[in-house]
Amino acid sequence: MHQPISSYKAYERSVPGNRTMKKRLGLVMYLALALLFAALPWLLWHKLPVHDHPADAIEGRKNMLLFALPDNAVDDLAAPTNLRGTVTATAASVADHESMGPAHQAAGEKLQNLAPANQVPLPSTKEKRTAMEERKIAVEEDEEEEALERELDQEEDALLEMEEKQQEEQEEQEEEQEEEEEEEEEEEEEPLEYLEQDDPDLAAAMESEFEEEMQAAFGDIDDDMVDDPEEDKGAAYAKPAVAFGASGGKAASVKVSKKMKAAKVLVSPARTTRKKGLDDTFVRFAPQDPRTDKALATIRRERVKMGMKRAWDAYRANAWGKDTILPLSKAAADRWGGMAMTMLDSLSTLWVMGLKDDFMEARDWIAENLSFKDVGHISVFETNIRALAGLLSAYDLSRDKVFLDRAVELGDLLLPAFDSKTGFPINGLTLYSGQHSGSRSACLAEFGTMQIEFRYLSHATGNPIYAEKAMYVFEKMHDESAKVAKHGVFKLDYNADSGVWGGDHYSVAARGDSFYEYLLKTWLQGNKKETWLREMFDESVDGIEELLLVRGPGGRLYIANNDNGHQSDNMEHLACFYPGTLALAAATLETKGDVTLEKRAAHYMDLARELGETCYQFTSSHATGLAPDSVTFDRKGMPQASDPRYILRPEIAESMYYLHLLDGNPKWREYGANIFEAIDTYCRTDEAYAQVRLMATPPGYKKHKTALRNGDTSSTMEAAVKGEEETTKTGPDVKLVSHEDDMESFFLAETLKYLYLIQETEPGEVDLSRQVFNTEAHPLRIFSDRSFSDV
């Protein structure tokens, strides 16, 4: 049974087609009547015969003026008048009347009774000729007016058609919006489930429900991998033959040394505009749960921001301009050569969180005081990902040239690291002198994690030397991968002078991790044009599945190290970046309807989900909810701490962030909230945060719950949001952690940034479709043809 329509407006919305038709008919009838009344006197005038006798002329005028003259004008017909002027005036008067009333009929009767005494003498031949010429001119003028009226009518019809089309589109939009609102009202409002850290059954049930929703939305995708993915690569993975140019897209091929072949890397291509669709976007973001409690997410985000402000203020008060703060002794240390490492590493986080006053204060110090001339021994790898990338990201976000100038200065000082016999960088360097220091050996992650930063520096400055030096490493590895890699996975150790790969060790954790991350992200930074990089990454995934992924006790999937053919029974915290990287790989693979590629993307996401859950379960290994640096797995597949330290690492938070955006399951956001609350409870010191050693948990001890639940409006929480000092967060009585006097800069650069971004409900400073994170979570823009000075 239909519900009664309560208002005319509702009726109009219910019958949009009838309403449109009525408007059209009414408008057409109105225009037709107006044109008829306006043109009728003229039409009658044109049809009047030429009268030789004045009486006939007056009789013709009577018939014509019946339709035009007001009552008081009939008596004036006997007087000599300009008949055309009278007709024009009376035609105008017709437009002011809606119809011909009795008054005009009376005027017609008066005209019929005009006396013959009103006749005048016959006009002469000359006067007749003049009258005829005047009528001819009038006719020509009338024709011009009619032509003009036709043009106006055509324009008016076009406008009416356009207005009707716009009205129809607006009505369709309104109808769609109303339907969406009705659907939202009908949906049952349910708050997000709070996922307990030690309740895997609830997590599994929620994940199953979410997968069913995704299946309903996007259909089935076969999870099985193809037997031989090599068959489907073909020409799609052609290695580019062009060289990198900074702005303007010009090729550049500069010899680096006599023993090097010319380094060739990509011209920065234009960011192509892709059609909207599941397989044609740069990154396929997952739909987010509409039941998300945005108010709660905002509170959580502000809590993380408060944590960042706390750590930054402690650094500012106790270690300003130094590399790091010692949070327990409240002292400073220059363990990275003395280049204000924590300041440089924190810049992008300050900007992303909106702490612009702190950002600008750091900017002024950098402009006036930062100098590299006295910096001694450094790690090239750490200096690149933290200091150089921090400066470049600050420039990319703020467009302040101060940061680029300092980045160029530092980049030039790092170039001598590449002056080895093979062109691979040496990790130990005395920065101010350019002399190599330490071992000539390098590890996979060190020389395989320079490309994003050095390419950006070339792109921003127009100097290709940085990109050529860094990309030569990837080119060389691509050329020799068939000989030196095992299924796309490289050994960890390399001698930069002899070019010999040493040992038989494979890992995506320590010493190997970010190389595989940079294969994918360098491809993304180049706007997906260097397909040979994507080929190397996809091949490495196949090899990692064979060499490093283990289905352990209780069916738990984890990432092992492989030493001399033996897979370890433990997993490192560092390896937990990999689920996020797999999710990013799945969401950026351009399948374009290819079934094989769709299967590959689906398989990557399946691996990312399962490994992401394994990594989060690190937190269940200890009563604090903090994740140890490495774990083993018991017979049920639950992790047990093997290295019971938490040094404020970001890798689990990083994967939770990527899975939240690209998988969409709301549990990842809940996991992120749990991680921060555990950190804020157990790693917090008087002024900052400190890494901790996890103590043995007493038997029967009940885990201390820390994460904020939906609807939590405690006074402690409200005070925290307002920035007031918390007085009730004392933690459990049992001593579960032992603080150590260290707070690494990556805690500010990565851990807090990812935990902040995972709680965003609206677009912010970071967009994965236009930026790529380096391995230290510094966002850098994806390349385009325009020089950065024009952006």
Coordinates of C-alpha atoms in Angstrom, one line a residue, residues 389-782:
A389 CA 64.8 12.3 2.9
G390 CA 63.6 14.4 5.9
L391 CA 64.9 17.6 4.2
L392 CA 63.5 16.6 0.8
S393 CA 60.0 15.7 2.2
A394 CA 59.9 19.0 4.1
Y395 CA 60.6 20.8 0.8
D396 CA 58.1 18.7 -1.0
L397 CA 55.4 19.5 1.6
S398 CA 56.2 23.2 2.3
R399 CA 57.9 24.3 -1.0
D400 CA 60.4 26.2 1.2
K401 CA 63.7 26.3 -0.7
V402 CA 65.7 26.4 2.5
F403 CA 65.2 22.6 2.8
L404 CA 66.2 21.9 -0.8
D405 CA 69.4 24.0 -0.5
R406 CA 70.4 21.9 2.6
A407 CA 69.4 18.7 0.8
V408 CA 71.7 19.5 -2.2
E409 CA 74.5 20.3 0.2
L410 CA 74.1 16.9 2.0
G411 CA 73.5 15.0 -1.3
D412 CA 76.8 16.3 -2.7
L413 CA 78.6 15.2 0.4
L414 CA 77.1 11.7 0.0
L415 CA 78.1 11.2 -3.6
P416 CA 81.7 10.0 -2.8
A417 CA 80.1 6.9 -1.3
F418 CA 79.5 5.6 -4.8
D419 CA 83.2 5.9 -5.8
S420 CA 83.9 2.2 -5.4
K421 CA 85.2 -0.1 -8.1
T422 CA 81.8 -1.5 -8.8
G423 CA 79.8 1.8 -8.5
F424 CA 77.9 0.3 -5.5
P425 CA 78.0 2.7 -2.5
I426 CA 80.1 2.1 0.5
N427 CA 78.1 2.5 3.7
G428 CA 80.8 4.0 5.9
L429 CA 81.9 7.5 5.1
T430 CA 83.6 10.5 6.7
L431 CA 81.1 13.1 5.5
Y432 CA 83.2 16.3 5.6
S433 CA 86.2 14.7 3.8
G434 CA 84.4 12.2 1.5
Q435 CA 86.8 9.4 2.6
H436 CA 85.5 5.9 2.9
S437 CA 85.6 4.4 6.4
G438 CA 85.0 1.0 7.8
S439 CA 84.4 -2.2 5.8
R440 CA 84.3 -2.3 2.0
S441 CA 81.4 -4.8 2.3
A442 CA 77.8 -3.6 2.0
C443 CA 74.5 -5.3 2.6
L444 CA 71.5 -5.5 0.3
A445 CA 69.4 -3.0 2.1
E446 CA 72.1 -0.3 2.2
F447 CA 72.9 0.0 -1.5
G448 CA 69.3 -0.9 -2.4
T449 CA 67.7 1.9 -0.5
M450 CA 69.2 5.1 -2.1
Q451 CA 67.0 5.3 -5.2
I452 CA 63.9 7.2 -4.1
E453 CA 65.8 10.0 -2.4
F454 CA 68.5 10.5 -5.0
R455 CA 66.0 10.4 -7.9
Y456 CA 63.9 13.0 -6.2
L457 CA 67.0 15.2 -5.7
S458 CA 67.7 15.0 -9.4
H459 CA 64.2 15.8 -10.3
A460 CA 64.0 18.8 -8.0
T461 CA 67.4 20.3 -9.0
G462 CA 67.7 19.4 -12.7
N463 CA 71.0 17.6 -12.0
P464 CA 70.8 14.0 -13.2
I465 CA 74.0 12.8 -11.4
Y466 CA 72.2 11.8 -8.2
A467 CA 69.7 9.6 -10.0
E468 CA 72.3 8.0 -12.3
K469 CA 74.5 7.0 -9.4
A470 CA 71.7 5.4 -7.4
M471 CA 69.8 3.8 -10.3
Y472 CA 73.0 2.2 -11.7
V473 CA 72.7 -0.2 -8.8
F474 CA 69.3 -1.3 -9.8
E475 CA 70.2 -1.5 -13.4
K476 CA 73.2 -3.7 -12.7
M477 CA 71.2 -6.0 -10.4
H478 CA 68.5 -6.3 -13.1
D479 CA 71.1 -7.3 -15.7
E480 CA 72.7 -9.9 -13.5
S481 CA 69.7 -11.1 -11.5
A482 CA 69.5 -14.4 -13.5
K483 CA 73.0 -15.3 -12.5
V484 CA 73.2 -14.0 -8.9
A485 CA 69.6 -14.1 -7.5
K486 CA 67.6 -17.1 -6.5
H487 CA 64.1 -16.7 -7.9
G488 CA 64.4 -13.0 -7.7
V489 CA 65.7 -13.0 -4.1
F490 CA 69.3 -11.7 -3.6
K491 CA 71.9 -12.6 -1.1
L492 CA 72.5 -10.2 1.8
D493 CA 76.2 -9.5 1.5
Y494 CA 78.1 -7.8 -1.4
N495 CA 81.7 -6.6 -1.7
A496 CA 81.6 -3.1 -3.3
D497 CA 85.2 -3.5 -4.6
S498 CA 85.3 -7.0 -5.9
G499 CA 81.6 -7.3 -7.0
V500 CA 81.3 -10.7 -5.3
W501 CA 78.1 -11.7 -3.5
G502 CA 79.0 -13.5 -0.2
G503 CA 77.4 -16.1 2.0
D504 CA 74.1 -17.9 1.4
H505 CA 71.8 -15.7 3.5
Y506 CA 68.3 -14.4 2.4
S507 CA 66.0 -12.2 4.4
V508 CA 63.3 -9.5 4.2
A509 CA 64.2 -8.5 7.7
A510 CA 67.5 -7.0 8.9
R511 CA 70.0 -6.1 6.1
G512 CA 67.5 -7.0 3.3
D513 CA 64.2 -5.5 4.0
S514 CA 64.0 -2.1 2.3
F515 CA 65.6 -3.3 -1.0
Y516 CA 62.4 -5.1 -1.9
E517 CA 60.3 -2.2 -0.7
Y518 CA 62.2 0.1 -3.0
L519 CA 61.8 -2.0 -6.1
L520 CA 58.0 -1.4 -5.8
K521 CA 58.1 2.2 -4.6
T522 CA 60.7 3.3 -7.2
W523 CA 58.4 1.9 -9.8
L524 CA 55.5 3.9 -8.3
Q525 CA 57.7 7.1 -8.0
G526 CA 58.3 6.9 -11.7
N527 CA 54.6 6.8 -12.4
K528 CA 54.6 3.0 -13.2
K529 CA 56.7 3.6 -16.3
E530 CA 59.8 1.5 -15.5
T531 CA 58.1 -1.8 -15.8
W532 CA 61.3 -3.7 -15.4
L533 CA 61.3 -2.6 -11.7
R534 CA 57.8 -4.1 -11.3
E535 CA 59.1 -7.2 -12.9
M536 CA 61.9 -7.5 -10.4
F537 CA 59.5 -7.0 -7.5
D538 CA 56.9 -9.6 -8.7
E539 CA 59.7 -12.1 -9.3
S540 CA 61.0 -11.5 -5.8
V541 CA 57.6 -12.2 -4.3
D542 CA 57.6 -15.6 -6.0
G543 CA 61.0 -16.3 -4.6
I544 CA 60.2 -15.1 -1.1
E545 CA 57.1 -17.4 -1.0
E546 CA 59.4 -20.3 -1.9
L547 CA 62.4 -19.4 0.3
L548 CA 61.1 -17.4 3.3
L549 CA 57.4 -18.0 3.9
V550 CA 56.6 -20.7 6.4
R551 CA 53.4 -22.4 7.5
G552 CA 54.3 -23.0 11.1
P553 CA 52.6 -24.6 14.1
G554 CA 48.8 -24.1 14.3
G555 CA 48.8 -23.1 10.6
R556 CA 50.4 -19.8 11.4
L557 CA 52.0 -18.2 8.3
Y558 CA 55.1 -16.2 9.1
I559 CA 58.3 -14.8 7.4
A560 CA 61.5 -16.6 8.3
N561 CA 65.2 -16.0 7.5
N562 CA 66.9 -18.5 5.2
D563 CA 70.5 -19.3 6.1
N564 CA 72.4 -21.9 4.1
G565 CA 69.1 -23.4 3.0
H566 CA 67.6 -23.6 6.5
Q567 CA 64.5 -21.7 7.4
S568 CA 64.5 -20.2 10.9
D569 CA 61.7 -20.8 13.4
N570 CA 61.5 -17.2 14.4
M571 CA 60.3 -14.0 12.8
E572 CA 61.7 -10.5 13.2
H573 CA 59.7 -7.3 13.9
L574 CA 61.5 -5.7 11.0
A575 CA 59.9 -8.2 8.6
C576 CA 56.5 -6.8 9.5
F577 CA 56.8 -4.0 6.9
Y578 CA 56.2 -6.7 4.2
P579 CA 52.4 -7.2 4.6
G580 CA 51.9 -3.5 3.9
T581 CA 54.2 -3.7 0.9
L582 CA 52.3 -6.6 -0.5
A583 CA 49.0 -4.8 0.0
L584 CA 50.4 -1.8 -1.9
A585 CA 51.6 -4.1 -4.6
A586 CA 48.2 -5.6 -4.9
A587 CA 46.4 -2.2 -5.0
T588 CA 48.7 -0.7 -7.7
L589 CA 49.0 -3.7 -10.1
E590 CA 47.2 -2.6 -13.3
T591 CA 45.3 -5.7 -14.2
K592 CA 43.2 -4.2 -17.0
G593 CA 40.9 -7.1 -17.0
D594 CA 43.7 -9.7 -17.3
V595 CA 42.6 -12.8 -15.4
T596 CA 46.2 -13.8 -14.6
L597 CA 47.1 -10.4 -13.2
E598 CA 43.8 -10.2 -11.2
K599 CA 44.7 -13.5 -9.6
R600 CA 48.2 -12.2 -8.8
A601 CA 46.7 -9.1 -7.2
A602 CA 44.2 -11.1 -5.2
H603 CA 46.9 -13.5 -4.0
Y604 CA 49.1 -10.6 -2.8
M605 CA 46.3 -9.2 -0.8
D606 CA 45.5 -12.6 0.7
L607 CA 49.1 -12.9 1.8
A608 CA 49.1 -9.3 3.1
R609 CA 46.0 -10.0 5.3
E610 CA 47.4 -13.2 6.7
L611 CA 50.8 -11.9 7.4
G612 CA 49.4 -8.7 8.8
E613 CA 47.4 -10.7 11.3
T614 CA 50.6 -12.6 12.3
C615 CA 52.4 -9.4 12.8
Y616 CA 49.7 -7.9 15.0
Q617 CA 49.7 -11.1 17.1
F618 CA 53.2 -10.1 18.1
T619 CA 51.5 -7.8 20.6
S620 CA 49.7 -10.7 22.2
S621 CA 52.9 -12.3 23.3
H622 CA 53.2 -10.0 26.2
A623 CA 50.8 -8.6 28.8
T624 CA 51.7 -5.0 27.8
G625 CA 50.5 -5.3 24.2
L626 CA 53.9 -4.2 23.0
A627 CA 55.5 -6.2 20.2
P628 CA 58.9 -7.9 20.9
D629 CA 61.8 -7.5 18.4
S630 CA 61.5 -11.1 17.4
V631 CA 59.2 -14.1 18.2
T632 CA 58.9 -17.8 17.9
F633 CA 55.6 -19.6 17.7
D634 CA 54.2 -22.2 20.1
R635 CA 52.3 -25.3 19.1
K636 CA 49.1 -23.3 18.7
G637 CA 50.8 -20.8 16.4
M638 CA 50.8 -18.0 19.0
P639 CA 54.0 -15.9 19.1
Q640 CA 56.4 -16.0 22.1
A641 CA 59.0 -13.3 22.6
S642 CA 62.5 -14.5 21.7
D643 CA 64.1 -10.9 21.8
P644 CA 62.0 -9.3 24.5
R645 CA 62.7 -5.6 23.7
Y646 CA 60.4 -3.0 22.1
I647 CA 62.5 -0.2 20.7
L648 CA 59.6 1.9 19.5
R649 CA 59.7 0.2 16.0
P650 CA 57.2 1.2 13.3
E651 CA 56.9 -1.8 11.1
I652 CA 53.7 -3.3 12.5
A653 CA 52.0 0.1 12.6
E654 CA 53.1 0.6 9.0
S655 CA 51.4 -2.5 7.7
M656 CA 48.3 -1.7 9.8
Y657 CA 48.1 1.6 7.9
Y658 CA 48.4 0.2 4.4
L659 CA 46.0 -2.6 5.2
H660 CA 43.5 -0.1 6.6
L661 CA 43.5 1.9 3.4
L662 CA 43.8 -0.9 0.9
D663 CA 42.0 -3.8 2.5
G664 CA 39.4 -1.8 4.3
N665 CA 38.7 -4.1 7.2
P666 CA 38.0 -1.9 10.3
K667 CA 40.0 -4.2 12.5
W668 CA 43.3 -2.7 11.2
R669 CA 42.3 0.8 12.6
E670 CA 41.4 -0.8 15.9
Y671 CA 44.7 -2.6 16.0
G672 CA 46.5 0.8 15.4
A673 CA 44.6 2.3 18.3
N674 CA 45.7 -0.6 20.5
I675 CA 49.3 -0.2 19.6
F676 CA 49.4 3.5 20.5
E677 CA 47.7 3.0 23.8
A678 CA 50.2 0.3 24.8
I679 CA 53.1 2.6 23.8
D680 CA 51.5 5.5 25.7
T681 CA 51.0 3.4 28.8
Y682 CA 54.3 1.5 29.1
C683 CA 56.9 3.5 27.1
R684 CA 56.0 6.9 28.4
T685 CA 58.6 8.7 30.6
D686 CA 58.4 12.0 32.6
E687 CA 58.9 14.1 29.4
A688 CA 59.1 11.8 26.4
Y689 CA 59.0 8.1 25.5
A690 CA 61.7 5.4 25.9
Q691 CA 62.3 1.9 24.4
V692 CA 61.7 -0.9 26.9
R693 CA 62.7 -4.4 27.8
L694 CA 59.7 -6.6 28.4
M695 CA 59.8 -8.3 31.7
A696 CA 58.5 -11.8 32.5
T697 CA 54.8 -11.9 33.2
P698 CA 53.8 -13.4 36.5
P699 CA 51.6 -16.5 36.2
G700 CA 47.9 -15.8 36.2
Y701 CA 48.5 -12.1 35.6
K702 CA 45.5 -10.5 33.7
K703 CA 46.4 -8.5 30.7
H704 CA 46.0 -4.7 31.2
K705 CA 43.5 -3.3 28.7
T706 CA 44.6 0.0 27.3
A707 CA 42.8 0.7 24.0
L708 CA 40.0 3.2 24.0
R709 CA 36.6 1.6 23.3
N710 CA 33.7 3.1 21.4
G711 CA 31.7 5.4 23.6
D712 CA 34.6 6.0 26.1
T713 CA 34.0 9.4 27.5
S714 CA 36.1 9.2 30.6
S715 CA 37.4 12.3 32.3
T716 CA 40.9 11.2 31.6
M717 CA 40.2 11.1 27.9
E718 CA 38.5 14.5 27.9
A719 CA 41.5 16.0 29.7
A720 CA 43.8 14.4 27.2
V721 CA 42.0 15.9 24.2
K722 CA 42.1 19.3 25.8
G723 CA 45.8 19.0 26.3
E724 CA 45.6 18.9 30.1
E725 CA 48.0 16.9 32.2
E726 CA 46.7 13.3 32.8
T727 CA 46.8 12.3 36.5
T728 CA 45.1 8.9 36.5
K729 CA 47.2 6.9 34.0
T730 CA 49.5 5.0 36.3
G731 CA 49.4 1.5 34.7
P732 CA 49.3 -1.8 36.5
D733 CA 51.0 -2.4 39.8
V734 CA 53.2 -5.2 38.5
K735 CA 56.4 -4.0 36.8
L736 CA 56.1 -5.3 33.3
V737 CA 58.7 -3.2 31.5
S738 CA 62.2 -1.8 32.2
H739 CA 62.9 1.5 30.5
E740 CA 66.1 2.1 28.6
D741 CA 67.7 5.5 27.9
D742 CA 67.0 5.8 24.2
M743 CA 64.3 7.2 21.9
E744 CA 65.2 6.6 18.2
S745 CA 64.2 9.4 15.7
F746 CA 62.2 6.8 13.7
F747 CA 59.7 6.8 16.5
L748 CA 58.8 10.4 15.6
A749 CA 59.3 10.0 11.9
E750 CA 57.4 6.7 11.4
T751 CA 55.7 5.1 14.3
L752 CA 53.7 8.1 15.4
K753 CA 53.0 9.2 11.8
Y754 CA 51.5 5.9 10.8
L755 CA 49.4 5.6 14.0
Y756 CA 48.1 9.2 13.4
L757 CA 47.3 8.6 9.7
I758 CA 45.4 5.3 10.4
Q759 CA 42.9 7.3 12.4
E760 CA 42.2 9.8 9.6
T761 CA 38.6 9.8 8.4
E762 CA 39.0 12.7 5.9
P763 CA 41.8 13.3 3.2
G764 CA 44.8 14.9 4.8
E765 CA 48.4 15.8 3.8
V766 CA 49.2 12.3 2.5
D767 CA 47.7 10.8 -0.6
L768 CA 49.1 7.5 -1.9
S769 CA 47.9 8.3 -5.4
R770 CA 50.3 11.2 -5.6
Q771 CA 53.0 10.5 -3.0
V772 CA 55.2 7.6 -2.1
F773 CA 56.7 7.0 1.4
N774 CA 60.4 6.3 1.6
T775 CA 61.4 3.6 4.1
E776 CA 61.4 6.2 6.9
A777 CA 57.8 7.3 6.2
H778 CA 58.8 10.6 4.5
P779 CA 56.2 11.3 1.7
L780 CA 57.7 12.4 -1.6
R781 CA 55.8 13.4 -4.7
I782 CA 55.3 11.1 -7.7

